[in-house]
Amino acid sequence: MPPPADIVKVAIEWPGANAQLIEMDQKRPLSSIIREVCDGWSLSGSEQFALRYADGPQLYITEQSRGDIKNGTILRLAISPARAARQLLERIQSHGIDARLEALKELAKLSADPTFAAEFINMEGIATLARLVESGTHFGEMLAFTLTAFLELMDHGIVSWDLISLSFIKQIAGYVNQPMVDVSILQRSLAILESMVLNSHSLYHRVAQEITVGQLIGHLSNQEIQTYAIALINALFLKAPEDRRQEMASTLAQKHLRSIILNHVIRGNRPIKAEMAHQLYVLQVLTFNLLEERMMTKMDPNDQAQRDIIFELRRIAFDGESDPTGTEKRKAMYTKDYKMLGFTNHVNPAMDFTQTPPGMLALDNMLYLARVHQDTYIRIVLENSSREDKHECPFGRCAIQLTRMLCEILQVGELPNEGCNDYHPMFFTHDRAWEEFFCVCIQLLNKTWKEMRATAEDFNKVMQVVREQITRALAMKPSSIDQLKNKLRGLSYSEILRLRQSERLSQDDFQSPPIIELRERIQPEILELIKQQRLNRLCEGSCFRKLGNRRRQEKFWFCRLSLNHKVLHYGDLDESPQGEVPFELLSDKIPVSDIKSVLTGKDCPHMKEKSALKQNKEVLELAFSVLYDPDETLNFVAPSKYEYCIWTDGLCALLGREMGSDLTRSDLDTLISMEMKLRLLDLENITIPEAPPPVPKEPSSYNFTYNYS
């Protein structure tokens, strides 16, 4: 029969005696149990004794903590916390050096115990330790144990840090400022100063007057105290008034803090432990938080100095183009240039920077790119401004939204999280790491835009892919900006699609036989749903451009499927339409019954022609043709990868063939997962029959609107 839940079997030790094995009744008062144990060893004055754990931190057991005792625990009978505190307080004030050293050593160990600490503090123990430090008569081990005990006692939060005297602060700061001090003393002094700064606003100012950043940076070359020094720098940085933080950051830059941390810490010969990683993360966050002011500052459209920055962006991009003499002509030219720069407001681009975040920070980033990486800036702007196929990547709009995205990813303006160690070594490799990070990412955005063959309507989809590319690259912890570039090169748009597909397939939750069976049942319904969506898009129609020798006189044509899915209507247009084109304006048509097949890529007739050999790979990937009786073809070049997938899938569905594009596979996985999650919410009430029922004819319970990314 098992023992009652309130009974725990423990062993209790006492020096020089055999251990007692007892069954401790947790309902009995602890004092009664201690009295019984003392009687077993013929010890009088049981009120002077207490129980402690024999292993680990050896904490005292109280009525509040006794519930943590487990069967088989080894305890030790010891003098009570009050008696121990009284004895140690007397011994640390004795005249014998050896006795005082032993007492301080024991005090440093016992001070971590909250029960003992409360008793020692009630006897004015902290004030006694402070006087010992202020006297300046303790050195070496004795001082190290004194500081350890002081810090442990204060960490219990029983006494306010505001009670610490100025003379004590000066003495501790003196240990930090001295060139030759024992490492153990220096560690504890730095830790005490850090606690002062973090726990008291008034003490921050006092410590800041006694300690200079330059003195702290000098300690970073010592691997034994690096963590403590950076922790104090972070504390001073965190608690500094806003007007002092920029000044402090400038001082840290002048003292080469970043390069010292990079060479002596990140690239040092010791592995970085968890506490150091946390302090590097905190420093990273606090450094990026200096951007918050600019991030939350709106541009003043009437501020000429701010407007001059936009003028400089225009000048660098279009240098050499002389301004017209007339005011109206100059205004028209500026408007055209601002449109080519990709601003949303072509007349007054200053209005683009009135939203916060990212505010003026976006303009700062753009100016840095234009000045420091001028060739890259000019290439991005001119490359996109010269395009006439609606696939231009708007630099201004992209730069503003990218800045906002980077602020979100790096949590600019948010306080550091306790226990987080997520620092990025590459941000310690460059004095302008934020700006360089932006420059890399804006080039990535431009590259991804081209890979997706995106238009203005795809802007948000591109930004979603770029966010995923950046977060995946950061998760690999690149050690430098160049390594970040290499990581991003391997995360092309096609690779992102492949990773998404792979991750969906590797979800363990969807590999069990019942789930696979449920997936197979759902798939026909979902495929029918996707088919209807594709056909609906064909009924809405799309605009295509004609490829000819005279690209400047580019023409368009429109194609759409009849509402009864029996006829393809198409016809030429003078310009790209806004919205649907009525069937009446489309003069040509092809009966669906006459369509023989659908060709794609290099199999298309218009891709085999001599002139088509000049087409690039992107055009080849967007080409498809409809073959119909009698041996005629209707040739297409889709405006984007999304439209290509929609039309090829839709035409295959019309002909009763399998829809095989990457888009359909992605949609199928996404929608099946959504439907399965909905059904699995009530899985406990589902009884799967032996034979699957027929696929229901009713439409799906939710509407499907595709979000391509």
XYZ file of C-alpha atoms in Angstrom:
709
model
C 0.000 0.000 0.000
C 1.545 3.366 -1.001
C 2.271 5.889 1.779
C -0.124 8.834 2.261
C 0.490 11.855 0.055
C 1.426 13.993 3.083
C 4.261 11.651 4.105
C 7.750 11.990 2.586
C 10.669 9.737 3.472
C 13.907 11.665 4.018
C 17.354 11.251 5.532
C 18.667 13.896 7.977
C 22.397 14.310 8.665
C 24.341 15.813 11.554
C 28.157 16.011 11.721
C 29.684 13.080 13.657
C 26.406 11.151 13.922
C 24.556 8.507 11.953
C 21.846 9.867 9.667
C 18.243 9.572 10.788
C 15.735 8.069 8.353
C 12.320 9.490 9.093
C 8.884 9.761 7.579
C 8.123 13.478 7.554
C 4.466 14.312 8.012
C 3.925 17.501 6.052
C 0.888 18.310 8.177
C 2.968 18.575 11.348
C 4.599 21.924 12.223
C 8.213 22.083 11.109
C 9.294 23.078 14.631
C 7.793 19.823 15.977
C 9.742 17.752 13.454
C 13.001 19.601 14.258
C 12.432 19.006 17.979
C 12.007 15.272 17.334
C 15.196 15.169 15.261
C 17.167 17.019 17.953
C 15.884 14.595 20.570
C 17.196 11.719 18.464
C 20.717 13.132 18.837
C 20.205 14.455 22.387
C 20.525 18.078 21.277
C 18.905 20.713 23.462
C 17.428 24.072 22.339
C 15.699 22.839 19.205
C 14.540 26.415 18.489
C 18.182 27.219 17.650
C 18.190 24.698 14.799
C 16.710 24.436 11.323
C 16.706 22.046 8.376
C 18.630 22.678 5.158
C 19.116 20.720 1.979
C 22.363 18.750 2.028
C 22.947 19.103 -1.720
C 22.819 21.917 -4.265
C 22.392 25.478 -2.938
C 21.713 24.033 0.566
C 18.796 26.393 1.181
C 16.975 26.586 4.485
C 13.604 24.837 4.631
C 10.675 26.931 5.816
C 6.973 26.323 6.238
C 6.485 28.012 2.850
C 9.087 25.917 0.991
C 8.675 22.527 2.672
C 6.220 21.404 -0.014
C 9.170 21.034 -2.438
C 10.689 18.164 -0.407
C 10.536 14.870 -2.336
C 10.894 11.256 -1.249
C 14.552 10.288 -0.853
C 15.769 13.847 -0.204
C 18.820 14.222 2.033
C 18.507 17.046 4.583
C 20.921 18.452 7.119
C 20.302 19.765 10.613
C 21.921 23.206 10.927
C 21.868 26.201 13.214
C 18.888 28.479 12.543
C 19.131 31.404 10.057
C 18.836 33.969 12.882
C 21.584 32.321 14.911
C 23.836 31.945 11.841
C 23.319 35.607 10.918
C 24.148 36.778 14.432
C 27.307 34.678 14.623
C 28.560 35.747 11.188
C 27.870 39.401 11.922
C 30.040 39.146 15.021
C 32.816 37.228 13.275
C 33.153 39.581 10.273
C 33.817 42.417 12.737
C 36.383 40.476 14.746
C 40.034 41.495 14.904
C 41.439 38.177 13.715
C 42.094 38.337 9.956
C 41.795 34.575 9.414
C 38.537 34.362 11.375
C 37.120 37.350 9.481
C 38.110 35.823 6.118
C 36.393 32.513 6.947
C 33.298 34.361 8.159
C 33.084 36.439 4.961
C 33.584 33.329 2.848
C 30.671 31.598 4.598
C 28.581 34.768 4.428
C 29.093 35.014 0.658
C 27.705 31.483 0.331
C 24.769 31.898 2.733
C 23.666 35.290 1.374
C 22.011 33.632 -1.635
C 19.486 32.046 0.776
C 16.433 34.347 1.093
C 15.636 33.133 4.627
C 19.141 33.832 5.893
C 19.320 37.121 3.953
C 16.178 38.460 5.631
C 17.620 37.717 9.074
C 21.042 39.213 8.284
C 19.523 42.375 6.789
C 17.268 42.832 9.843
C 20.449 42.952 11.944
C 21.813 45.881 9.854
C 24.158 43.486 8.089
C 24.220 45.387 4.771
C 25.199 48.621 6.502
C 28.029 46.727 8.214
C 29.324 45.374 4.906
C 29.085 48.837 3.319
C 31.197 50.304 6.123
C 33.822 47.580 5.623
C 34.046 48.515 1.932
C 34.120 52.259 2.566
C 36.925 51.853 5.084
C 39.246 50.742 2.302
C 41.002 48.289 4.622
C 39.876 45.098 2.853
C 41.837 43.701 -0.060
C 42.174 40.532 -2.084
C 39.963 37.576 -1.149
C 38.492 39.356 1.863
C 37.220 42.219 -0.288
C 35.976 39.839 -2.993
C 33.877 37.857 -0.467
C 32.576 41.113 1.042
C 31.415 42.393 -2.346
C 29.896 39.005 -3.249
C 27.873 38.914 -0.035
C 26.762 42.527 -0.511
C 25.568 41.902 -4.073
C 23.753 38.681 -3.150
C 21.952 40.363 -0.253
C 20.892 43.361 -2.362
C 19.615 41.116 -5.158
C 16.855 39.816 -2.864
C 15.164 43.217 -3.186
C 14.590 43.609 0.539
C 16.546 46.875 0.769
C 16.285 49.764 -1.712
C 19.389 50.645 -3.715
C 18.610 54.315 -3.109
C 19.959 53.914 0.435
C 23.505 53.375 -0.844
C 25.848 56.186 0.133
C 27.935 58.275 -2.245
C 31.164 57.243 -0.506
C 30.321 53.573 -1.180
C 29.728 54.340 -4.872
C 33.038 56.195 -5.111
C 34.874 53.297 -3.506
C 33.355 50.726 -5.901
C 33.998 52.978 -8.890
C 37.566 53.351 -7.711
C 38.126 49.610 -8.045
C 36.888 49.774 -11.648
C 39.094 52.749 -12.491
C 42.282 51.341 -10.947
C 44.656 49.801 -13.495
C 45.706 46.775 -11.410
C 42.824 45.174 -9.516
C 42.131 41.513 -8.817
C 39.736 40.027 -11.419
C 37.258 38.741 -8.826
C 37.013 42.214 -7.233
C 36.613 43.867 -10.636
C 33.839 41.432 -11.645
C 31.824 42.104 -8.503
C 32.400 45.857 -8.646
C 31.106 46.029 -12.210
C 28.100 43.878 -11.279
C 27.266 46.131 -8.296
C 27.476 49.262 -10.434
C 25.242 47.654 -13.078
C 22.613 46.853 -10.424
C 22.792 50.413 -9.100
C 22.171 51.872 -12.560
C 19.320 49.487 -13.396
C 17.540 49.785 -10.043
C 17.813 53.478 -9.185
C 17.380 56.579 -11.322
C 19.304 58.741 -8.866
C 22.197 56.276 -8.665
C 22.463 56.260 -12.468
C 23.540 59.891 -12.407
C 26.028 59.260 -9.601
C 27.567 56.238 -11.325
C 27.688 58.093 -14.663
C 29.733 60.828 -12.966
C 32.227 58.333 -11.544
C 32.638 55.947 -14.502
C 33.628 56.866 -18.057
C 32.849 54.749 -21.076
C 36.500 54.835 -22.071
C 37.479 53.158 -18.807
C 34.929 50.400 -19.373
C 36.039 49.812 -22.959
C 39.577 49.343 -21.672
C 38.407 46.261 -19.754
C 37.093 44.484 -22.880
C 40.508 43.067 -23.684
C 40.306 40.966 -20.501
C 38.200 37.883 -21.252
C 37.423 37.328 -17.560
C 35.538 40.603 -17.211
C 34.267 41.311 -20.748
C 30.688 40.302 -19.960
C 30.545 42.489 -16.834
C 31.964 45.500 -18.668
C 29.517 45.249 -21.593
C 26.650 44.725 -19.133
C 27.506 47.999 -17.376
C 27.855 49.830 -20.717
C 24.397 48.533 -21.666
C 22.926 49.602 -18.331
C 24.312 53.136 -18.706
C 23.078 53.235 -22.305
C 19.609 51.975 -21.355
C 19.047 54.383 -18.474
C 20.574 57.455 -20.100
C 18.154 60.313 -20.896
C 17.214 60.483 -24.569
C 19.308 63.603 -25.151
C 22.369 61.811 -23.748
C 22.099 58.588 -25.742
C 23.227 60.040 -29.065
C 26.165 61.699 -27.293
C 27.058 58.431 -25.601
C 26.800 56.592 -28.939
C 29.217 59.071 -30.483
C 31.652 58.509 -27.627
C 31.405 54.730 -28.050
C 32.095 55.129 -31.766
C 35.094 57.370 -31.121
C 36.470 54.784 -28.687
C 36.034 52.069 -31.360
C 33.728 49.965 -29.181
C 32.381 48.060 -32.172
C 35.764 46.960 -33.517
C 37.000 46.070 -30.009
C 33.950 43.859 -29.411
C 34.383 42.298 -32.850
C 38.066 41.476 -32.352
C 38.172 40.636 -28.632
C 34.729 39.097 -28.092
C 33.001 37.864 -31.248
C 36.209 36.744 -32.946
C 38.018 35.929 -29.713
C 39.493 32.538 -28.938
C 36.712 31.605 -26.517
C 33.182 30.456 -27.349
C 30.502 33.031 -26.547
C 28.434 31.944 -23.560
C 24.736 32.648 -23.045
C 25.189 35.719 -20.822
C 27.648 37.334 -23.214
C 25.307 36.573 -26.144
C 22.495 38.290 -24.238
C 24.608 41.386 -23.581
C 25.602 41.593 -27.260
C 21.916 41.321 -28.176
C 21.051 44.115 -25.731
C 23.792 46.349 -27.165
C 22.532 45.619 -30.691
C 18.954 46.550 -29.731
C 20.002 49.738 -27.933
C 22.144 50.778 -30.895
C 19.303 50.299 -33.374
C 16.931 52.121 -31.027
C 18.936 55.273 -31.745
C 17.148 55.208 -35.109
C 13.750 55.566 -33.448
C 13.809 59.361 -33.406
C 14.320 59.582 -37.180
C 11.895 56.708 -37.713
C 9.144 58.629 -35.918
C 9.964 62.042 -37.429
C 7.662 63.183 -40.229
C 9.080 65.199 -43.066
C 8.063 68.831 -43.163
C 7.139 69.538 -46.805
C 7.935 73.211 -46.206
C 11.434 72.593 -44.812
C 13.835 73.592 -47.558
C 16.777 71.686 -46.049
C 14.757 68.478 -46.128
C 13.498 69.176 -49.633
C 17.108 69.680 -50.745
C 17.791 66.025 -49.903
C 15.131 64.953 -52.395
C 16.643 67.348 -54.945
C 20.012 65.680 -54.373
C 18.502 62.235 -54.973
C 17.184 63.549 -58.298
C 20.487 65.237 -59.178
C 22.569 62.100 -58.526
C 20.213 59.881 -60.515
C 19.814 62.188 -63.511
C 23.043 64.181 -63.400
C 23.918 65.839 -66.670
C 20.364 66.645 -67.696
C 20.175 70.417 -67.829
C 17.142 72.070 -66.290
C 14.763 73.911 -68.616
C 14.704 77.670 -68.224
C 10.941 78.100 -67.896
C 9.310 77.519 -64.517
C 6.489 75.414 -65.956
C 8.885 73.310 -68.008
C 11.145 72.820 -64.989
C 8.161 71.797 -62.856
C 7.013 69.311 -65.492
C 10.512 67.859 -65.750
C 10.790 67.487 -61.966
C 7.432 65.731 -61.875
C 8.597 63.315 -64.562
C 11.873 62.674 -62.719
C 10.118 62.046 -59.403
C 7.886 59.544 -61.124
C 10.957 57.814 -62.537
C 12.444 57.800 -59.021
C 9.408 55.799 -57.939
C 7.762 58.252 -55.565
C 4.032 57.905 -55.015
C 3.497 61.665 -55.006
C 5.113 62.875 -58.233
C 4.361 66.545 -57.664
C 5.530 66.796 -54.047
C 7.504 63.672 -53.064
C 8.067 65.116 -49.582
C 4.545 63.885 -48.799
C 5.793 60.289 -49.158
C 7.814 60.734 -45.961
C 5.013 62.017 -43.734
C 3.987 58.556 -42.553
C 5.658 57.167 -39.418
C 7.225 54.742 -39.259
C 9.515 54.955 -41.223
C 9.460 58.767 -41.470
C 12.751 60.487 -42.230
C 14.725 57.289 -41.646
C 13.728 56.101 -45.124
C 15.075 59.302 -46.677
C 18.317 58.896 -44.692
C 18.726 55.385 -46.110
C 18.057 56.517 -49.672
C 20.566 59.352 -49.371
C 23.224 56.994 -47.968
C 22.712 54.626 -50.908
C 22.895 57.494 -53.406
C 26.075 58.967 -51.909
C 28.050 55.903 -50.803
C 26.896 53.367 -53.399
C 26.226 55.806 -56.212
C 26.671 53.328 -59.067
C 24.211 50.895 -57.495
C 21.702 53.677 -56.875
C 21.894 55.006 -60.433
C 21.656 51.498 -61.895
C 18.503 50.668 -59.880
C 16.786 53.952 -60.737
C 17.654 54.071 -64.435
C 17.079 50.363 -64.968
C 13.493 50.665 -63.787
C 12.680 54.146 -65.051
C 13.467 53.111 -68.638
C 10.994 50.228 -68.656
C 7.661 50.651 -70.389
C 5.974 47.333 -69.619
C 4.549 48.138 -66.180
C 7.187 45.910 -64.589
C 9.298 48.773 -63.253
C 10.222 48.502 -59.580
C 9.368 51.912 -57.988
C 12.549 52.772 -56.100
C 11.088 55.462 -53.815
C 8.068 53.459 -52.718
C 10.167 50.311 -52.281
C 12.823 52.100 -50.209
C 10.212 53.562 -47.874
C 8.384 50.271 -47.317
C 11.642 48.341 -47.036
C 12.856 50.699 -44.294
C 9.633 50.113 -42.413
C 10.012 46.349 -42.836
C 13.609 46.352 -41.573
C 12.522 48.357 -38.522
C 9.907 45.692 -37.794
C 12.314 42.790 -38.300
C 14.976 44.324 -36.041
C 12.340 45.689 -33.608
C 13.620 49.248 -33.695
C 12.213 51.202 -30.757
C 11.409 48.194 -28.588
C 13.146 47.383 -25.300
C 15.410 44.308 -25.118
C 13.760 41.037 -24.089
C 14.997 39.292 -20.966
C 16.734 36.026 -21.780
C 16.991 36.723 -25.516
C 20.395 35.977 -27.093
C 19.527 36.819 -30.717
C 22.447 39.031 -31.710
C 23.817 39.202 -35.262
C 27.621 39.247 -35.617
C 27.483 41.078 -38.957
C 26.110 44.236 -37.321
C 29.419 44.532 -35.427
C 31.503 44.443 -38.624
C 30.677 47.899 -39.987
C 30.363 51.376 -38.479
C 27.294 52.015 -40.668
C 25.822 48.525 -40.360
C 22.180 49.666 -40.545
C 22.706 51.633 -43.742
C 24.754 48.845 -45.344
C 22.051 46.361 -44.391
C 19.489 48.538 -46.156
C 21.674 48.808 -49.266
C 21.949 45.029 -49.519
C 18.215 44.568 -49.004
C 17.131 47.184 -51.563
C 19.210 45.368 -54.176
C 17.588 42.107 -53.094
C 14.139 43.690 -53.483
C 14.968 44.886 -56.991
C 16.260 41.423 -57.929
C 13.225 39.614 -56.483
C 10.883 42.036 -58.248
C 12.426 41.048 -61.572
C 12.366 37.334 -60.735
C 8.644 37.564 -59.968
C 7.979 39.662 -63.085
C 5.964 41.836 -60.735
C 3.813 44.837 -61.531
C 2.534 47.589 -59.247
C -0.397 45.363 -58.277
C 2.050 42.748 -56.951
C 3.842 45.177 -54.625
C 2.653 43.625 -51.348
C 3.341 40.107 -52.615
C 6.915 41.041 -53.458
C 7.405 42.612 -50.032
C 6.171 39.404 -48.361
C 8.714 37.340 -50.290
C 11.514 39.807 -49.514
C 10.642 39.705 -45.804
C 10.917 35.923 -45.889
C 14.235 36.078 -47.745
C 15.678 38.504 -45.195
C 14.431 36.653 -42.104
C 15.686 33.329 -43.442
C 19.105 34.849 -44.179
C 19.334 36.469 -40.734
C 18.445 33.152 -39.106
C 21.655 31.721 -40.627
C 23.632 34.284 -38.561
C 25.946 35.580 -41.323
C 29.213 36.805 -39.848
C 29.595 39.771 -42.217
C 27.711 41.906 -44.734
C 29.409 40.017 -47.570
C 28.274 36.718 -46.105
C 24.730 38.105 -45.895
C 24.908 38.840 -49.625
C 25.951 35.241 -50.284
C 23.103 33.887 -48.163
C 20.580 36.061 -49.992
C 21.929 35.000 -53.378
C 20.987 31.455 -52.461
C 17.462 32.507 -51.465
C 16.039 33.401 -54.860
C 12.296 33.555 -55.447
C 12.264 30.027 -56.898
C 14.192 28.768 -53.861
C 11.652 30.380 -51.514
C 8.850 28.570 -53.364
C 10.787 25.308 -53.108
C 11.401 25.778 -49.381
C 7.747 26.541 -48.745
C 6.715 23.418 -50.598
C 9.281 21.288 -48.793
C 8.294 22.607 -45.378
C 4.642 21.952 -46.000
C 5.384 18.390 -47.054
C 7.645 17.728 -44.081
C 5.103 18.598 -41.418
C 4.962 15.515 -39.226
C 1.403 16.247 -38.186
C 0.222 15.555 -41.745
C 2.059 12.259 -42.321
C -0.011 9.832 -40.227
C -2.269 7.376 -42.159
C -5.604 8.880 -40.960
C -4.465 12.368 -41.981
C -3.232 11.128 -45.363
C -6.605 9.435 -45.898
C -8.421 12.643 -44.992
C -6.179 14.592 -47.376
C -6.962 12.211 -50.246
C -10.674 12.644 -49.627
C -10.445 16.432 -49.570
C -8.185 16.797 -52.624
C -10.811 16.311 -55.402
C -13.066 18.959 -53.869
C -10.174 21.401 -53.517
C -9.014 20.749 -57.107
C -12.514 21.497 -58.339
C -12.461 24.705 -56.299
C -9.134 25.763 -57.842
C -10.434 24.887 -61.302
C -13.472 27.139 -60.850
C -11.260 29.984 -59.623
C -9.019 29.668 -62.691
C -11.984 29.661 -65.051
C -13.492 32.666 -63.284
C -10.232 34.554 -63.831
C -10.280 33.649 -67.532
C -13.824 35.024 -67.714
C -12.567 38.308 -66.261
C -9.830 38.343 -68.889
C -6.277 39.694 -69.070
C -4.326 42.186 -71.097
C -1.273 40.997 -73.060
C 1.295 42.963 -74.978
C 2.270 42.316 -78.558
C 5.922 41.652 -79.235
C 7.087 43.545 -82.278
C 10.158 45.180 -83.779
C 9.046 48.688 -82.813
C 8.972 48.486 -79.014
C 8.266 52.220 -78.596
C 4.936 51.801 -80.366
C 3.932 48.900 -78.174
C 0.368 47.631 -78.610
C -1.862 45.533 -76.433
C -4.523 42.921 -76.896
C -7.100 41.483 -74.557
C -8.459 37.970 -74.173
C -11.263 36.586 -72.037
C -13.417 33.485 -71.797
C -17.160 33.675 -72.331
C -19.316 33.229 -69.240
C -20.600 29.858 -70.536
C -16.979 28.686 -71.013
C -17.545 27.945 -74.723
C -15.714 30.737 -76.546
C -12.422 32.641 -76.213
C -12.905 36.303 -77.207
C -9.890 38.462 -78.095
C -8.999 41.670 -79.884
C -6.441 44.470 -80.221
C -6.366 47.576 -77.998
C -4.675 50.932 -78.445
C -3.575 51.114 -74.815
C -3.589 49.042 -71.655
C -7.170 48.922 -70.304
C -8.332 49.873 -66.839
C -10.590 47.018 -65.709
C -12.637 44.586 -67.791
C -13.063 44.925 -71.550
C -16.627 44.235 -72.846
C -17.085 41.314 -75.200
C -18.418 43.724 -77.842
C -14.992 45.331 -78.201
C -13.268 42.000 -78.823
C -13.796 41.273 -82.499
C -12.184 37.826 -82.751
C -13.161 34.547 -81.146
C -12.193 30.873 -80.951
C -14.673 28.134 -80.011
C -13.273 26.106 -77.111
C -14.347 22.956 -78.959
C -11.804 23.824 -81.700
C -8.834 24.023 -79.287
C -6.455 21.100 -79.737
C -3.768 21.753 -77.159
C -1.801 24.303 -75.142
C 1.955 24.737 -75.703
C 4.370 26.469 -73.323
C 7.882 27.916 -73.347
C 10.222 27.040 -76.190
C 7.581 24.793 -77.802
C 5.523 27.869 -78.701
C 5.662 28.919 -82.367
C 6.376 32.562 -81.547
C 9.373 31.475 -79.438
C 10.820 29.483 -82.335
C 10.842 32.392 -84.743
C 14.140 34.038 -85.568
C 13.234 37.310 -83.902
C 12.311 35.469 -80.734
C 15.887 34.281 -80.300
C 16.627 37.697 -78.865
C 14.041 37.274 -76.150
C 15.428 36.727 -72.691
C 14.755 33.795 -70.417
C 11.995 35.647 -68.547
C 9.922 36.050 -71.716
C 10.447 32.387 -72.588
C 9.078 31.358 -69.193
C 5.949 33.480 -69.701
C 5.109 32.300 -73.219
C 2.237 29.937 -74.135
C 0.166 29.223 -77.240
C -3.300 27.871 -78.022
C -3.488 25.510 -81.024
C -6.896 25.331 -82.699
C -8.465 24.143 -85.949
C -7.461 24.398 -88.701
C -3.785 24.450 -87.583
C -3.899 27.992 -86.255
C -2.263 29.374 -83.119
C -3.032 32.183 -80.713
C 0.242 33.248 -79.083
C 0.559 34.776 -75.614
C 3.274 36.310 -73.427
C 1.835 36.634 -69.908
C 2.450 39.909 -68.016
C 3.560 38.006 -64.887
C 4.247 34.516 -63.594
C 0.946 34.634 -61.761
C -1.041 35.363 -64.943
C 0.929 32.682 -66.776
C -0.080 30.069 -64.216
C -3.708 31.251 -64.173
C -4.079 31.043 -67.948
C -2.220 27.787 -68.557
C -4.095 26.112 -65.688
C -7.420 27.540 -66.855
C -6.907 26.406 -70.436
C -5.922 22.932 -69.253
C -9.074 22.819 -67.135
C -11.134 23.785 -70.211
C -9.636 20.873 -72.114
C -10.155 18.459 -69.231
C -6.431 18.085 -68.567
C -4.421 18.205 -65.353
C -3.490 21.622 -63.983
C 0.231 21.241 -63.322
C 1.684 24.671 -62.535
C 3.648 25.517 -59.375
C 0.812 27.860 -58.486
C -1.754 25.049 -58.495
C 0.470 22.818 -56.379
C 0.991 25.645 -53.902
C -2.718 26.483 -53.822
C -3.615 22.818 -53.402
C -1.327 22.385 -50.403
C -2.467 25.645 -48.805
C -6.197 25.030 -49.211
C -6.026 21.383 -48.186
C -4.136 22.401 -45.041
C -6.746 25.060 -44.266
C -9.633 22.643 -44.798
C -7.948 19.903 -42.766
C -7.332 22.252 -39.862
C -10.993 23.259 -39.906
C -12.085 19.629 -39.892
C -9.505 18.524 -37.345
C -10.787 21.093 -34.853
C -13.654 18.663 -34.311
C -11.622 15.517 -34.931
C -12.697 13.815 -31.722
C -16.278 13.694 -32.992
C -15.365 12.324 -36.434
C -15.861 8.638 -37.216
C -14.090 7.707 -40.426
C -16.130 5.065 -42.306
C -14.447 2.074 -43.880
C -15.317 3.218 -47.399
C -14.992 6.888 -48.308
C -18.232 8.605 -49.278
C -18.573 10.166 -52.748
C -17.177 13.665 -53.197
C -19.999 16.175 -52.468
C -21.211 18.286 -55.372
C -21.925 21.343 -53.266
C -19.533 24.294 -53.503
C -16.918 24.797 -50.806
C -17.969 26.343 -47.515
C -15.554 29.248 -47.982
C -14.709 31.595 -50.820
C -11.276 31.279 -52.378
C -9.368 34.394 -53.341
C -5.789 33.615 -54.316
C -2.958 35.553 -52.688
C 0.112 34.900 -54.818
C 3.471 35.200 -53.152
